[in-house]
Every structure is written in structure tokens, then in C-alpha cells.
Amino acid sequence: MILALFVVFILALIFRQSALALLVATILVSLGMARLWQRWALRRVEYRRTLSQLRAFPGDELTLTITMTNRKLLPLAQVQVFDAIPNGITVVGAPVIFSGSRQVSIIRRSTGLRWYERVIWRYRLHCERRGAFRFGPAQVQSGDPFGLFRTAETFAADVTLLVYPKLLNLTDLGLPARDPLGLTRAAALVRDPLRVVGVRDYTPSDPLKDVHWAATARTGTLQTRVYEPTTAHVLALVLDLDTFEFYFQGIDPELVEHLIGVTATLAHHSINAGHAVGLYVNGAPVEDEHLVRLPPGRSPNQLAQIMETLARLTAYSVLPAARLLRLITTDLHPGATIVLIGAVASEPVQAALLRLHELGFRIVWLFCGDRPPPPIPGVRSHWTPRRITDQQAINQSHTPGG
């Protein structure tokens, strides 16, 4: 088009058609200005999102603030913004458009920006479910004032919201509020593997994992760690994400969320009670290929780390629960309590629980399947289905063989 106008302009000059030449020159200058305007329209335009909080629970509401700034003298007659909001987060009181994807919906806004002007939009968000939600990307479109040329810029996702699992009431799960895992029935004093108070000579009854190799090298004789006695307990929460015994049977998403909610509830209660709590899952968080393996701890950051890990979990298992139960023994000392939260009572899982009991671990099985779990000698079982009735809550816990 521009080339054709330039040819007409040359011909108008040759044939001395001044009016036509002036008209074509005006059009050419306008097109040139429009092209330059379009090229510089989104230069030095900043786009930023901020959330009123980066951590939330299902049902919480928070504020999303979007700020767009034009940091140059060139004004923008019209700017259109298409910002992606992850599904699972609802925009309250503002229209959204369907994006064609089940992963995101779109907020659409249109405005103008004068030189060095800033516009701010605020949206109220409602958290629908657990997860790690990444906001963006956003596509911003603008151009020249005549609407002849358009340009677009994509602003990457720059903020992530973690929605923790919903915490459940222990009584709704059929568990006693004060001592849901029956820990007070254990010995009054147990040794705390997280607190070493000294060393002593090694005896054949000491496990090899207690050997203090630095002290052994210094003294020339085998030395073993001495742990501080405590009434607190060491808990390993083992979450089995499988909802069916065989992979080809698929996944029950609601049951997975129930399992994760039970795990979060036990972690929250146990750490607040002063116990050292670890987390082991036969699945991996989003954007991570490694199994969840958090050794027991009672530091103030332990609960936050467990909750963040549970928030990021996918619904897929990558390892059989029986194999995971065998792997975690290297992180634990005999006498620790292993709590399995699962919904599949396969024979390998039952055999693994029985083996752990024989190795000296205290075993608690929180079973979330549709039927009560099979009895295992020495394993304390609790049946905590998704919807528990008053009749089911009566006498649902038992200790076979005890």
C-alpha cells in the first residue's frame, strides 16, 4: 500500500498534479507516523500484578492488584489487556471470558494511557480449591491513534498463589481431639533423635545408624549418640495418593483431596502439640520430579514447609506405597510412629506395615477407603472415610493383636 502511494506521489509530481501530490504526501506522512507510533507504543510500558497475600486456604478471599504504567512521552490512545486467571480462582464481581482452555479464564480490560500515566485495577478473588496457582501471562495490545497498525506484548506470569489444603475437624474424622493417634498410650519417655546430648561407648544392641563416627575417629573406639529423653514423639506422615489398587482404574480426585486434607490436619495438630513431624508422599509436587521426603522436625518452619508441599502436590502417584514404606526407614529410628494415610489396602501395603511393626516402629493406619481396613497384628487402625456418619464413628478404631 505504501509503495503504491509512493508511485502515485511520483507520478503526481511528474504530471504537476500538486493537489494530488499534496494529498498523497499527507497520507504517506500519516502512515509513517502511525507506523512509528505502533513501533514505540508498548516500549517502556510496565505491567505488574500483586496479591494481598501469597498464602491462603480454600474459601479465603484476597485482592489482586494490576498496575500498568506508561513511562514515556508518547501517549497511547487505546490499550487492551487480556490477563489469564488460573482456574480454581474465581474473580468476584467482574466479568471474565472463556479462554478455550480448561486451565485459565481471561480478564479483559480496555483503557488509554497518557504520557507517564499509571492505571490500577483491583479485583476480588475467591479461592475455590487447593493448589499452586500461577497468574498470567497477560497480552497487552495497542497501536496508533488511527487504528491502522496494532502491536502486542506478552508479560509473563510473575506471581504464584499457594492455596493450602483445607483443615478438617478431628471429630468429623472420628478421631479424638486431644490425642487423635493414641500417642499418650505409648511409654512416658522416649528418646528424641533430634536432640543429641552426648556420646558413650557402643554396645552390640545399639543400631548402627546411632554410631557417632566423628567421635569414633577421635577416640579410636566405637561411640554411639546419647539422645535426650522426651515425652514428645517423632511422627512420619506417609501419604499414599493411590485411590485404586491398579493404575488402569484411574483416579478419584475428591478422594485424593480428602487424603491430602487429612494429612494436613494431622501435621497441623501434631506440630502444635510439640511433636517432630515428617512427610513422605509417593507423589511429587508440581514442576518437580522428586518424591516428597521431608525428615521429621519441629522447627517453626516445618509446618509451613509441609503445608506448602501439600499445596503443590499433584494427584498422581509415581511409586507404590509399599515401596515408599520400605524407603523411609533410613530416616527414622525404631520407636518412631509411622502414620499411613491411604485408601488402598493392597496385600503389599499390609505386608509392609506388618514388617515395620516387627522392626520396632509404632504403626497407625488412617484408612480413608469405603470399607474398614483389614486387621493387622500390632497396627492401630482408624477408618476415616470421606463422609462419616455418627453410627460409623462409634467403635471405628481398634488395635488388632494388642
XYZ file of C-alpha atoms in Angstrom:
402
model
C 0.000 0.000 0.000
C 2.743 2.437 0.932
C 4.682 1.532 -2.214
C 1.603 2.200 -4.373
C 1.048 5.586 -2.726
C 4.707 6.454 -3.279
C 4.355 5.645 -7.009
C 1.239 7.828 -7.225
C 3.119 10.631 -5.487
C 5.987 10.425 -8.050
C 3.538 10.407 -10.950
C 1.682 13.414 -9.490
C 4.969 15.313 -9.332
C 5.851 14.347 -12.909
C 2.491 15.476 -14.268
C 2.448 18.518 -11.960
C -0.720 17.498 -10.114
C 0.017 19.485 -6.990
C -3.282 18.822 -5.214
C -2.953 15.093 -5.704
C 0.706 15.185 -4.697
C -0.174 17.094 -1.502
C -2.945 14.630 -0.648
C -0.740 11.590 -1.215
C 2.117 13.214 0.736
C -0.236 13.831 3.662
C -1.365 10.215 3.589
C 2.234 8.978 3.418
C 3.293 11.155 6.338
C 0.281 9.974 8.372
C 1.062 6.340 7.613
C 4.700 6.858 8.549
C 3.737 8.488 11.835
C 1.227 5.694 12.511
C 3.877 3.073 11.837
C 6.368 4.775 14.176
C 3.645 5.168 16.808
C 2.839 1.471 16.548
C 6.509 0.525 16.851
C 7.002 2.604 20.010
C 3.545 2.112 21.549
C 4.453 -0.592 24.075
C 8.054 0.424 24.622
C 8.681 1.288 28.282
C 5.244 0.076 29.300
C 5.333 -1.792 32.608
C 2.786 -4.367 33.714
C 2.733 -5.765 37.229
C 0.486 -7.954 39.370
C 0.441 -8.089 43.165
C -1.665 -10.131 45.579
C -2.766 -9.014 49.026
C -1.428 -12.359 50.305
C 0.511 -15.223 48.754
C -0.827 -17.962 51.043
C -4.483 -18.829 51.568
C -6.963 -21.597 52.359
C -9.976 -22.729 50.316
C -12.782 -20.240 50.874
C -10.478 -17.281 51.543
C -10.823 -14.028 49.598
C -7.959 -11.768 48.590
C -7.245 -8.824 46.317
C -5.408 -8.886 43.004
C -3.926 -5.506 42.024
C -2.860 -4.942 38.413
C -0.724 -1.877 37.679
C 0.154 -0.661 34.179
C 2.485 2.308 33.696
C 3.454 4.222 30.547
C 6.973 5.522 31.200
C 7.447 7.714 28.099
C 6.160 10.898 26.446
C 4.233 9.047 23.738
C 0.572 8.619 24.807
C -1.480 5.548 23.984
C -4.978 6.156 22.658
C -6.189 2.635 23.387
C -4.721 -0.312 25.278
C -6.403 -3.697 25.530
C -5.369 -6.143 28.236
C -6.070 -9.897 28.281
C -4.835 -11.380 31.567
C -5.011 -15.091 32.413
C -6.542 -16.125 35.748
C -5.972 -19.783 36.736
C -8.997 -21.997 37.145
C -9.655 -22.697 40.788
C -9.592 -18.955 41.484
C -12.846 -17.064 40.934
C -12.982 -13.354 40.125
C -15.781 -11.856 42.242
C -17.910 -9.060 40.760
C -16.058 -8.755 37.442
C -16.740 -10.445 34.088
C -14.311 -12.975 32.694
C -14.255 -14.556 29.257
C -13.656 -18.177 28.292
C -10.126 -18.761 27.051
C -10.681 -22.011 25.183
C -8.620 -23.829 27.808
C -9.697 -25.582 30.986
C -6.637 -24.185 32.736
C -7.368 -20.444 32.692
C -10.037 -17.809 32.199
C -9.389 -14.286 30.898
C -9.882 -10.823 32.370
C -10.326 -8.254 29.585
C -9.826 -4.520 30.144
C -9.511 -1.532 27.801
C -8.084 1.886 28.640
C -5.976 4.773 27.398
C -2.642 5.918 28.800
C -1.324 9.455 28.711
C 2.370 10.202 28.986
C 3.843 8.918 32.263
C 0.417 7.795 33.441
C -0.338 4.820 35.658
C -3.625 2.900 35.868
C -4.548 0.482 38.628
C -7.208 -2.221 38.602
C -8.248 -4.192 41.651
C -10.110 -7.488 41.653
C -11.527 -9.533 44.482
C -10.588 -13.210 44.208
C -12.145 -16.254 45.842
C -10.050 -19.391 46.411
C -12.030 -22.448 45.358
C -9.582 -25.300 45.942
C -6.090 -26.368 46.942
C -3.201 -25.823 44.573
C -0.354 -23.663 43.321
C -1.857 -21.022 41.032
C 0.322 -19.009 38.669
C -1.210 -15.770 37.384
C -0.562 -14.817 33.777
C 0.670 -14.451 31.181
C -1.009 -11.232 30.042
C -1.216 -9.971 26.479
C -1.315 -6.212 26.023
C -2.337 -4.765 22.635
C -2.034 -1.164 21.405
C -1.193 0.827 18.297
C -1.522 4.202 16.596
C -4.419 6.614 17.272
C -5.925 5.943 13.813
C -6.254 2.213 14.421
C -4.227 1.364 11.312
C -1.487 -0.693 12.910
C -1.534 -2.882 16.022
C 1.218 -4.323 18.195
C 1.157 -6.796 21.062
C 3.388 -7.590 24.007
C 3.229 -10.594 26.325
C 4.003 -10.106 30.004
C 4.996 -13.350 31.679
C 3.466 -14.748 34.854
C 5.095 -13.037 37.831
C 3.138 -14.136 40.902
C 2.088 -17.510 42.367
C -0.602 -18.109 44.959
C -0.429 -21.166 47.213
C -3.775 -22.394 48.492
C -3.210 -24.819 51.353
C -5.339 -27.937 51.868
C -8.499 -27.426 53.848
C -8.013 -28.300 57.516
C -10.627 -30.716 58.832
C -12.062 -31.203 62.305
C -10.623 -34.220 64.052
C -14.045 -35.045 65.469
C -15.521 -35.061 61.959
C -12.931 -37.683 61.081
C -13.974 -39.785 64.047
C -10.709 -39.068 65.887
C -10.409 -37.793 69.459
C -9.460 -34.117 69.514
C -6.860 -34.383 72.277
C -4.942 -37.480 71.194
C -6.045 -38.483 67.684
C -3.238 -41.002 67.158
C -3.240 -42.533 70.637
C 0.288 -41.329 71.398
C -0.308 -40.898 75.127
C -0.687 -44.660 75.409
C 2.978 -45.054 74.482
C 5.762 -45.032 77.014
C 6.018 -41.836 79.004
C 9.613 -41.195 77.972
C 11.096 -41.834 74.556
C 14.434 -40.740 73.180
C 14.414 -37.751 70.872
C 16.622 -38.420 67.805
C 16.660 -34.711 67.023
C 18.434 -33.816 70.274
C 21.845 -35.369 70.911
C 23.128 -34.703 74.439
C 26.372 -36.707 74.340
C 28.154 -39.895 73.332
C 29.035 -43.185 75.032
C 30.771 -46.448 74.201
C 28.997 -48.537 71.601
C 27.195 -51.730 72.667
C 26.057 -54.534 70.343
C 22.407 -53.659 70.959
C 22.837 -50.128 69.536
C 21.711 -49.626 65.926
C 24.490 -48.724 63.500
C 22.679 -45.531 62.498
C 23.329 -44.208 66.033
C 27.118 -44.537 65.724
C 28.870 -41.150 66.083
C 31.621 -41.527 63.508
C 33.405 -38.273 64.326
C 33.711 -39.236 67.988
C 34.755 -42.756 66.942
C 37.583 -41.365 64.820
C 38.676 -39.085 67.647
C 38.727 -41.728 70.405
C 39.669 -44.795 68.382
C 36.736 -46.829 69.738
C 33.143 -47.064 68.535
C 30.975 -44.333 70.070
C 27.198 -44.022 69.908
C 24.974 -40.990 70.335
C 23.024 -40.388 73.532
C 19.629 -38.775 72.967
C 17.628 -36.595 75.311
C 14.580 -38.340 76.809
C 11.325 -36.611 75.973
C 7.572 -37.121 76.093
C 7.284 -35.728 72.573
C 7.095 -38.136 69.664
C 8.617 -38.444 66.227
C 5.938 -38.864 63.565
C 6.376 -39.787 59.935
C 3.221 -38.981 57.964
C 3.152 -41.230 54.912
C 0.602 -40.165 52.295
C -0.489 -42.731 49.710
C -2.087 -40.916 46.757
C -3.446 -44.080 45.147
C -7.247 -44.243 45.147
C -7.493 -47.593 43.341
C -5.331 -50.659 43.610
C -4.461 -50.710 39.905
C -3.369 -47.731 37.801
C -5.685 -48.514 34.886
C -8.678 -47.937 37.195
C -7.941 -44.196 37.178
C -8.009 -41.552 39.918
C -10.708 -40.325 42.293
C -9.891 -36.575 42.595
C -12.249 -35.982 45.521
C -10.711 -38.825 47.481
C -7.205 -37.503 46.761
C -8.203 -34.120 48.196
C -9.644 -35.842 51.257
C -6.387 -37.739 51.801
C -4.351 -34.546 51.482
C -6.716 -32.717 53.849
C -6.394 -35.461 56.479
C -2.594 -35.306 56.187
C -2.547 -31.512 56.568
C -4.853 -31.717 59.581
C -2.644 -34.271 61.346
C 0.521 -32.292 60.571
C -1.020 -29.096 61.935
C -2.270 -30.753 65.127
C 0.904 -32.780 65.778
C 3.386 -29.914 65.316
C 1.274 -27.667 67.535
C 1.386 -30.446 70.141
C 5.198 -30.307 70.103
C 5.892 -33.460 68.124
C 8.547 -33.769 65.430
C 6.726 -34.412 62.160
C 7.995 -35.541 58.772
C 6.183 -36.002 55.480
C 6.629 -38.734 52.877
C 4.463 -38.992 49.748
C 4.515 -41.399 46.819
C 3.950 -38.417 44.518
C 5.697 -35.208 43.565
C 4.770 -31.506 43.654
C 4.017 -29.544 40.504
C 7.138 -28.844 38.390
C 9.176 -31.299 40.476
C 10.286 -34.816 39.617
C 11.385 -35.887 43.104
C 9.303 -37.726 45.670
C 8.308 -35.783 48.751
C 10.689 -36.752 51.536
C 10.804 -34.296 54.457
C 12.562 -35.782 57.524
C 10.879 -35.195 60.897
C 11.409 -31.806 62.524
C 9.715 -29.490 64.965
C 11.183 -26.140 63.877
C 8.769 -23.235 63.290
C 9.299 -23.616 59.537
C 8.447 -27.324 59.446
C 4.680 -26.831 59.365
C 4.936 -24.151 56.663
C 7.127 -26.431 54.552
C 4.721 -29.352 54.941
C 1.685 -27.215 54.072
C 3.400 -25.727 51.017
C 4.412 -29.178 49.828
C 0.859 -30.480 50.206
C -0.483 -27.415 48.373
C 1.755 -28.147 45.361
C 1.054 -31.882 45.192
C -0.355 -33.379 42.004
C -2.963 -36.108 42.224
C -0.729 -38.742 40.650
C 1.379 -41.327 42.464
C 4.697 -42.334 40.948
C 5.694 -45.075 43.371
C 3.821 -47.925 45.110
C 3.077 -47.109 48.735
C 4.619 -50.389 49.924
C 7.958 -49.436 48.383
C 7.803 -45.957 49.927
C 7.231 -47.506 53.362
C 10.405 -49.532 52.919
C 12.425 -46.489 51.829
C 11.620 -44.227 54.788
C 13.169 -46.477 57.427
C 16.607 -44.981 56.726
C 15.354 -41.611 58.038
C 13.770 -42.965 61.229
C 14.767 -44.672 64.452
C 12.878 -47.617 65.949
C 10.258 -46.284 68.326
C 9.144 -43.548 65.920
C 5.488 -43.519 64.904
C 4.690 -44.094 61.226
C 1.233 -42.877 60.208
C -0.026 -44.149 56.856
C -2.851 -42.120 55.305
C -4.309 -44.030 52.387
C -7.362 -45.570 50.746
C -5.944 -48.764 49.247
C -5.488 -51.883 51.387
C -3.399 -53.944 48.995
C -1.512 -57.002 50.175
C 1.934 -55.359 49.670
C 0.853 -52.405 51.836
C -0.361 -54.716 54.611
C 2.865 -56.712 54.461
C 4.959 -53.517 54.628
C 3.046 -52.272 57.695
C 3.490 -55.603 59.452
C 7.215 -55.558 58.657
C 7.618 -52.032 60.074
C 5.892 -53.136 63.278
C 8.313 -56.042 63.563
C 11.236 -53.615 63.160
C 10.120 -51.705 66.271
C 8.087 -48.837 64.806
C 4.696 -47.797 66.136
C 2.222 -48.008 63.252
C -1.009 -46.058 62.840
C -3.133 -46.601 59.728
C -5.667 -43.906 58.857
C -7.735 -45.621 56.214
C -9.969 -43.453 54.020
C -11.487 -46.152 51.817
C -15.160 -47.013 51.551
C -14.819 -50.006 53.876
C -12.957 -50.522 57.168
C -9.338 -51.660 56.775
C -8.397 -55.311 57.354
C -6.897 -56.043 60.786
C -3.110 -56.255 61.021
C -1.447 -57.502 64.224
C 0.174 -54.642 66.129
C -1.186 -51.926 63.808
C -3.609 -49.388 65.218
C -6.219 -48.644 62.566
C -8.728 -45.811 62.182
C -11.380 -45.718 59.499
C -11.888 -42.144 58.270
C -13.992 -42.212 55.079
C -14.946 -39.049 53.228
C -18.427 -38.972 54.693
C -18.554 -40.496 58.133
C -21.877 -40.994 59.901
C -22.490 -41.000 63.614
C -23.009 -44.752 63.551
C -19.733 -45.311 61.688
C -17.870 -43.091 64.130
C -18.706 -45.456 67.001
C -16.024 -48.034 67.663
C -14.295 -47.337 64.351
C -10.767 -47.522 65.810
C -9.228 -50.767 67.002
C -5.851 -52.270 67.759
C -5.703 -55.820 66.432
C -3.395 -58.093 68.297
C -2.943 -55.585 71.108
